[in-house]
mmCIF file of C-alpha atoms and ligand atoms in Angstrom:
data_model
loop_
_atom_site.group_PDB
_atom_site.id
_atom_site.type_symbol
_atom_site.label_atom_id
_atom_site.label_comp_id
_atom_site.label_asym_id
_atom_site.label_seq_id
_atom_site.Cartn_x
_atom_site.Cartn_y
_atom_site.Cartn_z
ATOM 1 C CA MET A 1 0.002 0.004 0.003
ATOM 2 C CA LYS A 2 1.255 3.465 -0.807
ATOM 3 C CA ALA A 3 2.017 5.780 2.116
ATOM 4 C CA ASN A 4 -0.818 8.159 1.329
ATOM 5 C CA GLU A 5 -3.365 5.355 1.239
ATOM 6 C CA GLN A 6 -2.714 4.711 4.931
ATOM 7 C CA PHE A 7 -3.973 8.100 6.096
ATOM 8 C CA HIS A 8 -6.532 10.437 4.635
ATOM 9 C CA ARG A 9 -5.533 13.935 5.660
ATOM 10 C CA ASP A 10 -2.609 15.581 3.949
ATOM 11 C CA THR A 11 -0.643 16.432 7.067
ATOM 12 C CA TRP A 12 2.201 14.134 8.029
ATOM 13 C CA VAL A 13 5.589 13.742 9.709
ATOM 14 C CA ASP A 14 8.462 12.260 7.704
ATOM 15 C CA VAL A 15 10.948 10.302 9.849
ATOM 16 C CA ASN A 16 14.280 9.579 8.181
ATOM 17 C CA LEU A 17 15.445 6.298 9.712
ATOM 18 C CA ASP A 18 18.767 6.608 7.879
ATOM 19 C CA ALA A 19 19.416 9.765 9.892
ATOM 20 C CA ILE A 20 18.816 7.884 13.123
ATOM 21 C CA ARG A 21 21.171 5.139 12.030
ATOM 22 C CA HIS A 22 23.780 7.740 11.052
ATOM 23 C CA ASN A 23 23.509 9.549 14.383
ATOM 24 C CA ILE A 24 23.983 6.285 16.341
ATOM 25 C CA GLN A 25 26.916 5.318 14.213
ATOM 26 C CA GLN A 26 28.511 8.722 14.778
ATOM 27 C CA VAL A 27 28.233 8.476 18.531
ATOM 28 C CA SER A 28 29.367 4.844 18.572
ATOM 29 C CA GLN A 29 32.509 5.800 16.727
ATOM 30 C CA LEU A 30 33.124 8.613 19.146
ATOM 31 C CA ILE A 31 32.688 6.601 22.340
ATOM 32 C CA GLY A 32 34.461 3.506 21.030
ATOM 33 C CA PRO A 33 33.640 -0.182 21.123
ATOM 34 C CA GLU A 34 34.010 -0.560 24.901
ATOM 35 C CA VAL A 35 30.986 1.608 25.644
ATOM 36 C CA ALA A 36 27.453 0.433 24.756
ATOM 37 C CA VAL A 37 24.496 2.547 23.632
ATOM 38 C CA MET A 38 21.084 2.627 25.302
ATOM 39 C CA ALA A 39 18.647 4.260 22.906
ATOM 40 C CA VAL A 40 16.184 6.480 24.765
ATOM 41 C CA VAL A 41 12.757 5.970 23.166
ATOM 42 C CA LYS A 42 10.488 7.354 25.818
ATOM 43 C CA ALA A 43 7.544 9.577 24.876
ATOM 44 C CA ASN A 44 6.911 7.822 21.541
ATOM 45 C CA ALA A 45 10.629 8.176 20.751
ATOM 46 C CA TYR A 46 10.462 11.938 21.270
ATOM 47 C CA GLY A 47 7.491 12.009 18.936
ATOM 48 C CA HIS A 48 9.184 9.933 16.180
ATOM 49 C CA GLY A 49 7.392 6.593 16.925
ATOM 50 C CA TYR A 50 8.413 3.923 19.442
ATOM 51 C CA VAL A 51 8.708 0.815 17.330
ATOM 52 C CA GLN A 52 10.364 2.068 14.196
ATOM 53 C CA VAL A 53 12.946 4.037 16.138
ATOM 54 C CA ALA A 54 13.609 1.178 18.604
ATOM 55 C CA ASN A 55 14.149 -1.310 15.758
ATOM 56 C CA THR A 56 16.366 1.075 13.844
ATOM 57 C CA ALA A 57 18.441 1.828 16.960
ATOM 58 C CA LEU A 58 18.870 -1.869 17.740
ATOM 59 C CA SER A 59 19.862 -2.715 14.188
ATOM 60 C CA SER A 60 22.329 0.190 14.244
ATOM 61 C CA GLY A 61 24.197 -1.070 17.294
ATOM 62 C CA ALA A 62 22.230 -0.004 20.382
ATOM 63 C CA THR A 63 22.026 -2.878 22.889
ATOM 64 C CA HIS A 64 19.425 -1.434 25.287
ATOM 65 C CA LEU A 65 16.295 0.688 25.127
ATOM 66 C CA ALA A 66 15.135 3.185 27.747
ATOM 67 C CA VAL A 67 11.649 4.495 28.446
ATOM 68 C CA ALA A 68 10.091 6.510 31.285
ATOM 69 C CA PHE A 69 7.281 4.217 32.422
ATOM 70 C CA ILE A 70 6.369 0.519 32.496
ATOM 71 C CA ASP A 71 3.444 0.976 30.101
ATOM 72 C CA GLU A 72 5.878 2.171 27.447
ATOM 73 C CA ALA A 73 8.076 -0.874 27.994
ATOM 74 C CA LEU A 74 5.085 -3.205 27.803
ATOM 75 C CA PHE A 75 4.072 -1.560 24.535
ATOM 76 C CA LEU A 76 7.553 -2.331 23.092
ATOM 77 C CA ARG A 77 7.197 -5.956 24.256
ATOM 78 C CA LYS A 78 3.714 -6.185 22.698
ATOM 79 C CA GLN A 79 5.294 -5.062 19.427
ATOM 80 C CA GLY A 80 7.681 -7.940 19.567
ATOM 81 C CA ILE A 81 10.807 -6.118 20.756
ATOM 82 C CA LEU A 82 12.912 -8.440 22.916
ATOM 83 C CA ALA A 83 15.946 -6.268 23.712
ATOM 84 C CA PRO A 84 16.583 -5.210 27.310
ATOM 85 C CA VAL A 85 14.379 -2.242 28.264
ATOM 86 C CA VAL A 86 15.152 0.022 31.207
ATOM 87 C CA VAL A 87 12.401 2.104 32.824
ATOM 88 C CA LEU A 88 13.960 5.412 33.935
ATOM 89 C CA GLY A 89 11.013 6.801 35.908
ATOM 90 C CA ALA A 90 9.272 5.618 39.037
ATOM 91 C CA SER A 91 7.318 2.353 39.101
ATOM 92 C CA ARG A 92 4.955 0.876 41.688
ATOM 93 C CA PRO A 93 6.285 -1.919 43.888
ATOM 94 C CA ALA A 94 3.072 -3.795 43.045
ATOM 95 C CA ASP A 95 4.212 -3.920 39.388
ATOM 96 C CA ALA A 96 7.494 -5.634 40.181
ATOM 97 C CA GLU A 97 6.272 -9.066 39.126
ATOM 98 C CA LEU A 98 4.804 -7.688 35.885
ATOM 99 C CA ALA A 99 8.154 -6.078 35.065
ATOM 100 C CA ALA A 100 10.071 -9.248 35.916
ATOM 101 C CA GLU A 101 7.760 -11.379 33.755
ATOM 102 C CA HIS A 102 8.430 -9.148 30.733
ATOM 103 C CA ASN A 103 12.101 -8.821 31.382
ATOM 104 C CA ILE A 104 11.750 -5.082 32.020
ATOM 105 C CA GLN A 105 14.420 -3.494 34.201
ATOM 106 C CA LEU A 106 13.295 -0.922 36.749
ATOM 107 C CA THR A 107 14.822 2.145 38.378
ATOM 108 C CA ILE A 108 14.806 2.095 42.142
ATOM 109 C CA TYR A 109 15.906 4.590 44.747
ATOM 110 C CA SER A 110 14.646 3.494 48.176
ATOM 111 C CA LYS A 111 14.964 0.614 50.565
ATOM 112 C CA GLU A 112 11.220 0.761 51.247
ATOM 113 C CA TRP A 113 10.496 0.061 47.617
ATOM 114 C CA VAL A 114 12.618 -3.045 47.668
ATOM 115 C CA LEU A 115 10.994 -4.317 50.877
ATOM 116 C CA GLU A 116 7.541 -3.786 49.442
ATOM 117 C CA ALA A 117 8.307 -5.140 45.971
ATOM 118 C CA LYS A 118 9.891 -8.380 47.126
ATOM 119 C CA ASP A 119 6.553 -9.518 48.534
ATOM 120 C CA TYR A 120 5.004 -9.173 45.086
ATOM 121 C CA LEU A 121 7.719 -11.212 43.398
ATOM 122 C CA THR A 122 7.135 -14.933 43.158
ATOM 123 C CA ARG A 123 9.787 -17.557 43.709
ATOM 124 C CA GLY A 124 11.984 -18.020 40.691
ATOM 125 C CA SER A 125 11.399 -14.425 39.460
ATOM 126 C CA ASN A 126 14.330 -12.178 38.776
ATOM 127 C CA LEU A 127 13.656 -8.465 38.717
ATOM 128 C CA ARG A 128 16.642 -6.548 37.381
ATOM 129 C CA VAL A 129 17.001 -3.097 38.847
ATOM 130 C CA HIS A 130 19.107 -0.007 38.332
ATOM 131 C CA LEU A 131 20.026 2.011 41.416
ATOM 132 C CA LYS A 132 19.451 5.686 40.679
ATOM 133 C CA CYS A 133 21.687 8.159 42.453
ATOM 134 C CA ASP A 134 20.704 11.780 42.866
ATOM 135 C CA THR A 135 23.969 13.636 42.525
ATOM 136 C CA GLY A 136 22.487 17.068 41.861
ATOM 137 C CA MET A 137 19.512 16.773 39.557
ATOM 138 C CA GLY A 138 17.162 16.794 42.544
ATOM 139 C CA ARG A 139 14.640 14.539 40.842
ATOM 140 C CA LEU A 140 14.821 10.818 41.681
ATOM 141 C CA GLY A 141 17.613 9.102 43.491
ATOM 142 C CA ILE A 142 19.609 7.839 46.414
ATOM 143 C CA LYS A 143 21.643 10.627 47.975
ATOM 144 C CA THR A 144 23.938 9.052 50.528
ATOM 145 C CA ALA A 145 26.387 6.175 50.642
ATOM 146 C CA GLN A 146 24.566 4.837 53.684
ATOM 147 C CA GLU A 147 21.210 4.583 51.867
ATOM 148 C CA LEU A 148 22.924 2.995 48.892
ATOM 149 C CA LYS A 149 24.665 0.357 50.954
ATOM 150 C CA GLU A 150 21.455 -0.479 52.772
ATOM 151 C CA ILE A 151 19.596 -0.982 49.528
ATOM 152 C CA GLU A 152 22.420 -3.203 48.280
ATOM 153 C CA ARG A 153 22.273 -5.228 51.515
ATOM 154 C CA VAL A 154 18.452 -5.649 51.359
ATOM 155 C CA ILE A 155 18.637 -6.739 47.727
ATOM 156 C CA ALA A 156 21.443 -9.183 48.513
ATOM 157 C CA GLY A 157 19.070 -10.768 51.043
ATOM 158 C CA THR A 158 16.408 -11.527 48.427
ATOM 159 C CA ALA A 159 16.701 -14.104 45.710
ATOM 160 C CA VAL A 160 14.239 -12.359 43.416
ATOM 161 C CA ILE A 161 15.931 -9.009 42.718
ATOM 162 C CA SER A 162 19.338 -8.403 41.168
ATOM 163 C CA ILE A 163 21.251 -5.201 40.624
ATOM 164 C CA GLU A 164 21.824 -4.761 36.913
ATOM 165 C CA GLY A 165 23.003 -1.173 37.003
ATOM 166 C CA ILE A 166 23.792 1.998 38.886
ATOM 167 C CA TYR A 167 23.323 5.432 37.366
ATOM 168 C CA THR A 168 22.862 9.172 37.720
ATOM 169 C CA HIS A 169 21.592 11.988 35.533
ATOM 170 C CA PHE A 170 23.285 15.317 34.800
ATOM 171 C CA ALA A 171 21.429 18.608 35.196
ATOM 172 C CA THR A 172 23.741 20.926 33.184
ATOM 173 C CA ALA A 173 25.707 18.730 30.743
ATOM 174 C CA ASP A 174 24.349 20.798 27.881
ATOM 175 C CA GLU A 175 25.987 24.011 29.169
ATOM 176 C CA LEU A 176 29.464 25.223 28.423
ATOM 177 C CA ASP A 177 30.369 25.631 32.074
ATOM 178 C CA LYS A 178 31.362 22.149 33.206
ATOM 179 C CA SER A 179 31.791 22.725 36.933
ATOM 180 C CA TYR A 180 28.395 21.439 38.061
ATOM 181 C CA THR A 181 28.752 18.308 35.981
ATOM 182 C CA ASP A 182 32.283 17.821 37.378
ATOM 183 C CA HIS A 183 30.782 17.920 40.840
ATOM 184 C CA GLN A 184 28.056 15.417 39.938
ATOM 185 C CA MET A 185 30.701 13.140 38.416
ATOM 186 C CA GLU A 186 32.734 13.147 41.646
ATOM 187 C CA THR A 187 29.690 12.424 43.778
ATOM 188 C CA PHE A 188 28.607 9.614 41.476
ATOM 189 C CA SER A 189 32.051 7.981 41.304
ATOM 190 C CA SER A 190 32.319 8.026 45.083
ATOM 191 C CA LEU A 191 28.828 6.430 45.423
ATOM 192 C CA VAL A 192 29.704 3.701 42.907
ATOM 193 C CA ALA A 193 32.853 2.932 44.863
ATOM 194 C CA GLU A 194 30.733 2.201 47.959
ATOM 195 C CA LEU A 195 29.059 -0.840 46.412
ATOM 196 C CA ASN A 196 30.412 -4.251 47.410
ATOM 197 C CA GLU A 197 29.901 -5.497 43.945
ATOM 198 C CA LYS A 198 30.078 -3.452 40.796
ATOM 199 C CA PRO A 199 26.940 -4.049 38.669
ATOM 200 C CA PRO A 200 27.242 -4.929 34.966
ATOM 201 C CA LEU A 201 26.036 -1.498 33.888
ATOM 202 C CA VAL A 202 27.274 1.877 35.209
ATOM 203 C CA HIS A 203 25.877 4.888 33.423
ATOM 204 C CA ALA A 204 25.666 8.644 33.637
ATOM 205 C CA SER A 205 25.742 10.239 30.188
ATOM 206 C CA ASN A 206 22.826 11.700 28.337
ATOM 207 C CA SER A 207 23.477 12.954 24.756
ATOM 208 C CA ALA A 208 25.222 16.116 25.941
ATOM 209 C CA ALA A 209 27.721 14.279 28.154
ATOM 210 C CA SER A 210 28.178 11.428 25.663
ATOM 211 C CA LEU A 211 29.254 13.908 22.994
ATOM 212 C CA GLN A 212 31.508 15.952 25.222
ATOM 213 C CA ARG A 213 33.014 14.072 28.126
ATOM 214 C CA LYS A 214 35.078 10.956 27.701
ATOM 215 C CA ASP A 215 35.317 10.702 31.458
ATOM 216 C CA SER A 216 31.566 10.227 31.975
ATOM 217 C CA LEU A 217 30.967 7.308 29.634
ATOM 218 C CA PHE A 218 31.320 4.376 32.076
ATOM 219 C CA THR A 219 29.869 1.158 30.526
ATOM 220 C CA ILE A 220 26.882 2.528 28.584
ATOM 221 C CA ILE A 221 25.457 5.878 27.495
ATOM 222 C CA ARG A 222 21.780 6.930 27.464
ATOM 223 C CA PHE A 223 21.421 8.492 24.044
ATOM 224 C CA GLY A 224 18.258 10.494 23.460
ATOM 225 C CA ILE A 225 17.939 13.842 21.710
ATOM 226 C CA SER A 226 21.042 13.504 19.520
ATOM 227 C CA MET A 227 19.905 10.126 18.209
ATOM 228 C CA TYR A 228 17.127 12.175 16.572
ATOM 229 C CA GLY A 229 19.776 14.476 15.107
ATOM 230 C CA LEU A 230 19.328 17.426 17.440
ATOM 231 C CA SER A 231 21.925 19.218 19.553
ATOM 232 C CA PRO A 232 21.208 18.962 23.303
ATOM 233 C CA SER A 233 21.235 22.753 23.472
ATOM 234 C CA ASP A 234 22.000 25.827 21.342
ATOM 235 C CA GLU A 235 24.920 26.588 23.663
ATOM 236 C CA ILE A 236 26.938 23.545 22.615
ATOM 237 C CA ALA A 237 25.539 23.133 19.054
ATOM 238 C CA HIS A 238 28.626 24.615 17.395
ATOM 239 C CA ARG A 239 31.028 22.439 19.441
ATOM 240 C CA LEU A 240 29.699 18.959 18.743
ATOM 241 C CA PRO A 241 32.419 16.549 17.625
ATOM 242 C CA VAL A 242 30.043 14.707 15.300
ATOM 243 C CA GLU A 243 27.731 15.595 12.453
ATOM 244 C CA LEU A 244 24.095 15.045 13.365
ATOM 245 C CA ILE A 245 21.265 14.743 10.846
ATOM 246 C CA PRO A 246 17.760 15.660 12.056
ATOM 247 C CA ALA A 247 15.334 12.802 11.479
ATOM 248 C CA LEU A 248 11.972 14.562 11.673
ATOM 249 C CA SER A 249 10.221 16.942 9.308
ATOM 250 C CA LEU A 250 6.581 18.107 9.313
ATOM 251 C CA HIS A 251 4.501 18.768 6.226
ATOM 252 C CA THR A 252 1.007 19.602 5.097
ATOM 253 C CA THR A 253 -0.710 20.802 1.940
ATOM 254 C CA ILE A 254 -2.890 23.741 0.900
ATOM 255 C CA VAL A 255 -6.493 22.511 0.951
ATOM 256 C CA GLN A 256 -8.115 25.755 -0.160
ATOM 257 C CA ILE A 257 -6.816 28.974 -1.685
ATOM 258 C CA LYS A 258 -8.847 32.189 -1.741
ATOM 259 C CA LYS A 259 -8.413 35.795 -2.738
ATOM 260 C CA LEU A 260 -9.246 38.267 -0.006
ATOM 261 C CA GLN A 261 -10.272 41.874 -0.597
ATOM 262 C CA ARG A 262 -9.024 44.692 1.568
ATOM 263 C CA GLY A 263 -10.767 44.617 4.978
ATOM 264 C CA GLU A 264 -11.753 40.914 4.884
ATOM 265 C CA LYS A 265 -10.784 38.951 7.979
ATOM 266 C CA ILE A 266 -9.330 35.584 8.940
ATOM 267 C CA SER A 267 -10.041 33.018 11.683
ATOM 268 C CA TYR A 268 -11.484 33.137 15.210
ATOM 269 C CA GLY A 269 -11.647 36.560 16.714
ATOM 270 C CA ALA A 270 -11.291 38.006 13.214
ATOM 271 C CA THR A 271 -7.913 39.315 14.363
ATOM 272 C CA TYR A 272 -6.246 39.360 10.916
ATOM 273 C CA GLU A 273 -7.431 41.804 8.280
ATOM 274 C CA ALA A 274 -6.304 41.903 4.696
ATOM 275 C CA SER A 275 -4.682 45.218 3.880
ATOM 276 C CA GLY A 276 -5.319 44.820 0.144
ATOM 277 C CA GLU A 277 -5.891 41.948 -2.252
ATOM 278 C CA GLU A 278 -4.275 38.909 -0.664
ATOM 279 C CA TRP A 279 -3.973 35.225 -1.422
ATOM 280 C CA ILE A 280 -4.764 33.094 1.632
ATOM 281 C CA GLY A 281 -4.224 29.341 1.856
ATOM 282 C CA THR A 282 -5.891 27.032 4.391
ATOM 283 C CA LEU A 283 -3.793 24.225 5.931
ATOM 284 C CA PRO A 284 -5.251 21.126 7.589
ATOM 285 C CA ILE A 285 -3.089 21.342 10.749
ATOM 286 C CA GLY A 286 -3.871 22.987 14.070
ATOM 287 C CA TYR A 287 -3.188 23.003 17.764
ATOM 288 C CA ALA A 288 -4.593 19.502 18.289
ATOM 289 C CA ASP A 289 -1.716 18.283 16.123
ATOM 290 C CA GLY A 290 0.824 20.075 18.315
ATOM 291 C CA TRP A 291 1.034 23.162 16.067
ATOM 292 C CA ILE A 292 -0.004 25.286 19.032
ATOM 293 C CA ARG A 293 -1.784 28.634 19.019
ATOM 294 C CA LYS A 294 1.427 30.456 19.921
ATOM 295 C CA MET A 295 2.729 29.591 16.434
ATOM 296 C CA GLN A 296 0.515 32.392 15.036
ATOM 297 C CA GLY A 297 2.773 34.832 13.193
ATOM 298 C CA PHE A 298 5.497 32.233 12.553
ATOM 299 C CA GLU A 299 6.440 31.141 9.034
ATOM 300 C CA VAL A 300 6.150 28.027 6.892
ATOM 301 C CA LEU A 301 7.757 27.066 3.581
ATOM 302 C CA VAL A 302 5.865 27.061 0.313
ATOM 303 C CA ASP A 303 7.726 26.565 -2.926
ATOM 304 C CA GLY A 304 10.962 27.219 -1.022
ATOM 305 C CA LEU A 305 9.688 30.601 0.234
ATOM 306 C CA ARG A 306 8.923 31.674 3.781
ATOM 307 C CA VAL A 307 5.305 32.757 4.213
ATOM 308 C CA PRO A 308 3.510 33.867 7.412
ATOM 309 C CA ILE A 309 0.780 32.131 9.353
ATOM 310 C CA VAL A 310 -2.038 34.667 9.669
ATOM 311 C CA GLY A 311 -4.935 34.793 12.151
ATOM 312 C CA ARG A 312 -5.479 32.476 15.067
ATOM 313 C CA ILE A 313 -4.532 28.832 14.789
ATOM 314 C CA CYS A 314 -7.601 26.625 15.144
ATOM 315 C CA MET A 315 -7.814 23.114 16.554
ATOM 316 C CA ASP A 316 -7.466 21.398 13.181
ATOM 317 C CA GLN A 317 -6.523 24.138 10.685
ATOM 318 C CA CYS A 318 -4.671 27.338 10.170
ATOM 319 C CA MET A 319 -4.204 29.925 7.397
ATOM 320 C CA ILE A 320 -1.164 31.300 5.590
ATOM 321 C CA LYS A 321 -0.660 34.361 3.419
ATOM 322 C CA LEU A 322 0.735 33.483 -0.006
ATOM 323 C CA PRO A 323 2.623 35.661 -2.450
ATOM 324 C CA ALA A 324 0.656 34.274 -5.369
ATOM 325 C CA ALA A 325 -2.186 31.878 -6.236
ATOM 326 C CA TYR A 326 -0.552 28.525 -5.475
ATOM 327 C CA PRO A 327 -2.720 25.562 -6.454
ATOM 328 C CA GLN A 328 -4.614 23.471 -3.984
ATOM 329 C CA GLY A 329 -2.466 20.448 -3.101
ATOM 330 C CA THR A 330 0.748 22.481 -2.931
ATOM 331 C CA LYS A 331 3.096 20.995 -0.345
ATOM 332 C CA VAL A 332 3.812 23.147 2.743
ATOM 333 C CA THR A 333 6.713 22.401 5.071
ATOM 334 C CA LEU A 334 6.389 23.475 8.707
ATOM 335 C CA ILE A 335 9.634 21.831 9.890
ATOM 336 C CA GLY A 336 12.366 20.762 7.494
ATOM 337 C CA ARG A 337 13.698 21.663 4.078
ATOM 338 C CA GLN A 338 12.296 22.881 0.811
ATOM 339 C CA GLY A 339 14.996 23.497 -1.762
ATOM 340 C CA ASP A 340 17.617 25.760 -0.195
ATOM 341 C CA SER A 341 15.304 26.939 2.569
ATOM 342 C CA GLU A 342 14.988 25.255 5.925
ATOM 343 C CA ILE A 343 12.936 25.763 9.053
ATOM 344 C CA LYS A 344 14.784 24.040 11.867
ATOM 345 C CA ILE A 345 13.190 22.682 15.008
ATOM 346 C CA ASP A 346 15.452 25.029 16.921
ATOM 347 C CA GLU A 347 13.824 27.987 15.247
ATOM 348 C CA VAL A 348 10.338 26.738 16.203
ATOM 349 C CA ALA A 349 11.580 26.174 19.761
ATOM 350 C CA ALA A 350 13.053 29.680 19.950
ATOM 351 C CA TYR A 351 9.753 31.176 18.724
ATOM 352 C CA LEU A 352 7.905 29.292 21.437
ATOM 353 C CA ASP A 353 10.537 30.141 24.041
ATOM 354 C CA THR A 354 11.124 26.447 24.736
ATOM 355 C CA ILE A 355 13.551 23.628 23.850
ATOM 356 C CA HIS A 356 13.327 21.453 20.753
ATOM 357 C CA TYR A 357 12.638 18.364 22.892
ATOM 358 C CA GLU A 358 9.231 19.856 23.627
ATOM 359 C CA VAL A 359 8.512 20.648 19.978
ATOM 360 C CA THR A 360 8.918 17.093 18.677
ATOM 361 C CA CYS A 361 7.186 15.541 21.720
ATOM 362 C CA ALA A 362 4.197 17.846 21.183
ATOM 363 C CA ILE A 363 3.414 16.632 17.657
ATOM 364 C CA SER A 364 0.362 14.622 18.524
ATOM 365 C CA ALA A 365 -0.538 11.033 17.802
ATOM 366 C CA ARG A 366 -3.143 12.223 15.277
ATOM 367 C CA VAL A 367 -0.417 13.138 12.814
ATOM 368 C CA PRO A 368 0.696 10.082 10.825
ATOM 369 C CA ARG A 369 4.390 9.289 10.695
ATOM 370 C CA VAL A 370 5.871 8.168 7.399
ATOM 371 C CA TYR A 371 9.163 6.221 7.670
ATOM 372 C CA TRP A 372 11.929 6.598 5.114
ATOM 373 C CA LYS A 373 14.808 4.275 4.545
ATOM 374 C CA ASP A 374 17.313 4.265 1.656
ATOM 375 C CA GLY A 375 15.347 7.119 0.084
ATOM 376 C CA ARG A 376 12.058 5.185 0.037
ATOM 377 C CA SER A 377 9.014 5.340 2.286
ATOM 378 C CA ILE A 378 8.777 1.922 3.909
ATOM 379 C CA SER A 379 5.946 2.188 6.464
ATOM 380 C CA VAL A 380 3.407 4.450 8.083
ATOM 381 C CA LEU A 381 2.383 4.838 11.696
ATOM 382 C CA ASN A 382 -1.223 5.975 11.913
ATOM 383 C CA THR A 383 -2.566 5.460 15.443
ATOM 384 C CA LEU A 384 -6.122 6.010 14.233
ATOM 385 C CA ILE A 385 -6.381 2.825 12.181
HETATM 386 C C1 PLP B 401 15.408 11.469 28.862
HETATM 387 C C2 PLP B 401 16.606 10.968 29.590
HETATM 388 C C3 PLP B 401 17.823 10.782 28.945
HETATM 389 C C4 PLP B 401 18.076 11.208 27.516
HETATM 390 O O1 PLP B 401 18.544 12.556 27.531
HETATM 391 P P1 PLP B 401 18.924 13.284 26.164
HETATM 392 O O2 PLP B 401 19.315 14.661 26.586
HETATM 393 O O3 PLP B 401 17.694 13.293 25.357
HETATM 394 O O4 PLP B 401 20.031 12.532 25.538
HETATM 395 C C5 PLP B 401 18.844 10.203 29.673
HETATM 396 N N1 PLP B 401 18.673 9.832 30.962
HETATM 397 C C6 PLP B 401 17.538 10.062 31.627
HETATM 398 C C7 PLP B 401 17.435 9.646 33.061
HETATM 399 C C8 PLP B 401 16.458 10.632 30.982
HETATM 400 O O5 PLP B 401 15.330 10.853 31.654
#
C-alpha cells in the first residue's frame, strides 16, 4: 500500500530512519567499542514513533532501550521487541512481578520500595533493577552512601531481585560551564565505589555528556535527543564533535486557496485583516496536532519561500498568506527543508521560548508518521487505524 493510502488527511511527519542510524553510528565511533548505547525511546521516541525508532536503533548497534514508564516498556514488548528495556522513571512496587515477567528493568531509589516489591515477586522471578543516584539533579535518586549500601544489603538478602546497574543523571551537561557536571561526576564515582559488587552497567551520560566528556561514559550511554539528530542545546551546538542529521520533518498541503479583498478577515476573533488583495491558503493542521496557538505569526515554507501564518490557529486548521495563487495540493513544510530553505526545530523552539525536545514531543498522535529508509517510504504509523 502506498504511504498516502494509509492516512486520509494531507498532514504528516516524515521520519528519516537513515538519519537515526547515522547519528547512532556517529556516537558509537566517538565513544568507542568498549561503551554500549542505550537508545532512549520514551515519549513515543520523542514524537518519532516507538517501534520504528527502537528497531532502527537496535539494528544500528544499540544494545538497550530506555523508556520513562512501565506501560511504554510493555508496549515495546507487545510489538515484539525483545531487547533489554530500562524504565527510567518511578514504578509501583506492586508492578515488580509484571516487570520481571516481561524482562523489564526498573529504576529504584529506596529501601522501602525493595522491601515492598519483594513480597510481590514470586519464587523463581528475577527483577533486574538499576540504582538511581541523585547527585545534583534533585529529581529521583539515592543521595547518601549509607542509603545506597542499605539498599544493596536488602537486595542481596532476596533471591528475586538483582542489581543490573547503577546510574545518575546530569542537570547541566548541555551547558558550556562544566563545573556542576564535574561535581556530579565526583559524587557519582564516590557512590559507585561504595558498592560491594560493581553491577554490569554503570551509566551517567545523556546525549550532551556522551558527545563531550570521555570521562563520563562508564559502561553505557543513554542516548536520546542526539539520536534524533538534534543538539542537546544551542549553547553547545557549534562544538559537537560529530555531524548530526535531524530525522523529523513536518509537512502539510494547501487545501483551499482564496483571494481576499481589503478589509476581509481571517479566523477566530477576526484578528487578521487583509490590507489589500491577498492570497490566503488554508492548511489542515492545528493546535490539536501540536502546532499550538502560539505559532501564530510564525512562518512556513511554500515553494521554497517563507510565508507567514495569519490569524489564530484553530484546533485542526490554520491559514497562511501566499505571495501568489498557489494551487490546492501544494506542499507546505512546517519543519524541514524545501530546496535551499529550511525551518529548523530550533527555530520553532526559539519562537515558542522552549527547547526542541518539547517541539517534537508535542506533535500529537493524530499526525501520521511516514518512515523513510534508503530514500524510500517503507511504512506508516497511523494510530487512528
Ligand atoms: C530522557 C533521559 C535521557 C536522555 O537525555 P537526552 O538529553 O535526550 O540525551 C537520559 N537519561 C535520563 C534519566 C532521561 O530521563
